[in-house]
Amino acid sequence: MSVDMDVLEFDPSKINWDGLKTPYRFLIDTFVAIEKTTSRLKIIDCLTNMLRTITYHDPESVLPAVWLSSNAIAPSYEGIELGIGSQILTKAITSVSGASSKTLKQYYIKYGDWGDVAYAAKVSVRTLMEPKPLTVGKVYDTFISISKLRGLGVVDQKTNLVKKLLISCKGEEIRYLTRTLVQNLRIGAVKTTCLIALAHAFCLTRPTNMVIGEPLDDKNRLFVEDVSKESKDSLNTKLKAAEKLLKECYAQFPNYNGIVKCLLEHPIEKLLDFCHLTVGVPLRPMLGEITRDLGQVFKNFEGILFNCEYKYDGQRAQIHMDTNEKVTIFSRNLENMTDKFPDVVKLIPQICLNNVNSFILDCEIVAINPEGIIQNFQTLTNRSRKNVELSSITIPIHIFAFDLMYLNGESLLKKSLRERRELLRARFAEIPNRFTYVNHIETLDPEEIHLFFKESIEFGCEGIMIKILDDPPNNLENKIRMNLLTSYEPDKRIKSWLKVKKDYVDGIGDSLDVVPIAAWYGNGRKAGWWSPILLAIYNPDAETFEGVCKCMSGFSDEFYKELKSRYSQENDNISKQKKWYFDVDDSLRPDAWFEPIEVWEIKGSDITISPVYKAAIGKVDPNKGLSLRAPRFIRVREDKNIVDATTSKQLAELFYKQIKERKVEEFIEESENV
């Protein structure tokens, strides 16, 4: 039995570990099989079969296997990190291999990957005694131990634990263990892929010791008792339903610890009964769909009452308070930023009316001056980020609340926006210049919305949000109706929330959120700096970053200096080797490839069809991609994760919107330009 088999032919019982714990080698064999394919379906099959096997033989190792496959060891909001850099890796690898630090540096220049460096240095080393084989559980437990180390001598302590793991590694285990240490696994098993594999695994295999209560009827049952007796259509329906269930659960409760525990103890159909919206666990926020044509909005949704809100230039935040009045604040990317806002923590009990004992609300935190005038986002970023003391705060903030997802032990996700908003306004007290509701209007009048949009810009906002208050009538076509639901839909971007920003309306929608992925060495005055920078958009279907343009405009000298320092060999985030998930034409040969770690906002003059750049390739032209002409850097989007960058689909939509008023030929780029 091999994990790269079709899941319908794979039988986990045929793999035998003689009752022992899951060998780390089994996980690594899966990673090797995955790296040999570019097919996302094949990757999912490999992960599914791996998880099914562990579920069948060693259920306790399922959770460690999931974490080790997902390039993490804990939920992001818990802030648990390995903290392994080049210093620790160099000390550990030189110690176990005998290779000098100079040799390792040469290997890194050659390969650009710490896993390949460790493999090249140690693979030929022989030990006097055969080390005890590693298990998945042992590796994961050691990683957790590493993450907990603090204080004096922490570098040596971490180095010793890494050394012990490397000594026990054989063959490919060395490569992938080292990649996991630096969180660069390179197997394409990101969030969506892991969730789908987990759903498929527990749809097809249960732990042998699971106690099943009252059986579900066939209509509601997702578990497949016997694949051979299931029709292909029925099987696909169940697998898709399981995927949908896992994604819905993870959007509300993004914590594999709880999800895997539930799957091991209860049938998959019961997942949402145990893992659901919970105070203290950030849900993935609902997102607004970008619109660049207010006229089209009015045409499509004629007769539907809109709620229009100011879109403030601040930081989106989820504020949680439990029954003990413990306040936790999470960012848009689910990072815990409670320590950054002690003034918010102090304020929250003051806004709760007597009948509020727990809640989760969605809001925008905005910087203000002493007179209460809102400031731009850049001002907010000047606040200290960690362990902030109340006495040290010089930049006050204002909370603008716009949604309520949980109240007094009850999830409000399925309630309409009107119901959620009424509860928000009834249960929380406004405090001028500290906590208020977003400025809003309810209207059907296009002229009134245009005027409101203009006022928002004059007030210093980014634009407005247009939201539908009430669920649409049942006589609408189902697909249209599902896009207009007014429930709070975590981790989804649907048409019932529309984002209208000044940038989108002013021109061709030339504001893009992109990821810097590579650079060339600068010339002349810019010698010693990175210039130009290769930028990319995100393709969520292929889970790749597609090159879209080079940028060398809009940067200050100070930014150039910071950029050269930020992307450097000292920080282990540049290499000579292109990442497998960078979709960039071979004709583009930058001097260094970057780790994708941040999002930039840029503007340009036109979106053009390009024979060189692969952004949105196949969506406008079967063989060419899209590029942005005359790109100019605007700012770093600290509030966004790299997977929140502009997508291939969004870029193609921008292009088609642009050519409505001009000829297609105007946007064909004859040759690559800077």
PDB file of C-alpha atoms in Angstrom, residues 546 583 609-626 652 655-656 664 668:
ATOM      1  CA  GLU A 546       1.757  34.809  -9.802  1.00  0.00           C
ATOM      2  CA  ASP A 583       4.514  31.195 -10.899  1.00  0.00           C
ATOM      3  CA  ILE A 609      -2.110  41.752 -21.314  1.00  0.00           C
ATOM      4  CA  SER A 610       1.452  40.508 -20.922  1.00  0.00           C
ATOM      5  CA  PRO A 611       3.476  37.760 -22.618  1.00  0.00           C
ATOM      6  CA  VAL A 612       5.869  37.786 -19.648  1.00  0.00           C
ATOM      7  CA  TYR A 613       3.847  37.989 -16.438  1.00  0.00           C
ATOM      8  CA  LYS A 614       1.649  35.047 -15.437  1.00  0.00           C
ATOM      9  CA  ALA A 615      -0.856  36.827 -13.221  1.00  0.00           C
ATOM     10  CA  ALA A 616      -4.363  35.563 -14.092  1.00  0.00           C
ATOM     11  CA  ILE A 617      -2.952  33.567 -17.014  1.00  0.00           C
ATOM     12  CA  GLY A 618      -5.720  31.814 -18.926  1.00  0.00           C
ATOM     13  CA  LYS A 619      -8.460  34.059 -17.542  1.00  0.00           C
ATOM     14  CA  VAL A 620      -8.176  36.733 -20.254  1.00  0.00           C
ATOM     15  CA  ASP A 621      -5.802  35.167 -22.780  1.00  0.00           C
ATOM     16  CA  PRO A 622      -5.138  31.398 -22.926  1.00  0.00           C
ATOM     17  CA  ASN A 623      -1.360  31.869 -23.094  1.00  0.00           C
ATOM     18  CA  LYS A 624      -0.725  35.279 -21.563  1.00  0.00           C
ATOM     19  CA  GLY A 625      -1.140  36.849 -18.176  1.00  0.00           C
ATOM     20  CA  LEU A 626      -1.863  40.356 -16.935  1.00  0.00           C
ATOM     21  CA  ALA A 652      -9.167  39.583 -14.437  1.00  0.00           C
ATOM     22  CA  PHE A 655      -9.217  44.123 -16.611  1.00  0.00           C
ATOM     23  CA  TYR A 656     -12.663  43.430 -18.075  1.00  0.00           C
ATOM     24  CA  VAL A 664      -8.755  45.700 -25.911  1.00  0.00           C
ATOM     25  CA  ILE A 668      -1.736  44.476 -24.975  1.00  0.00           C
TER      26      ILE A 668
END
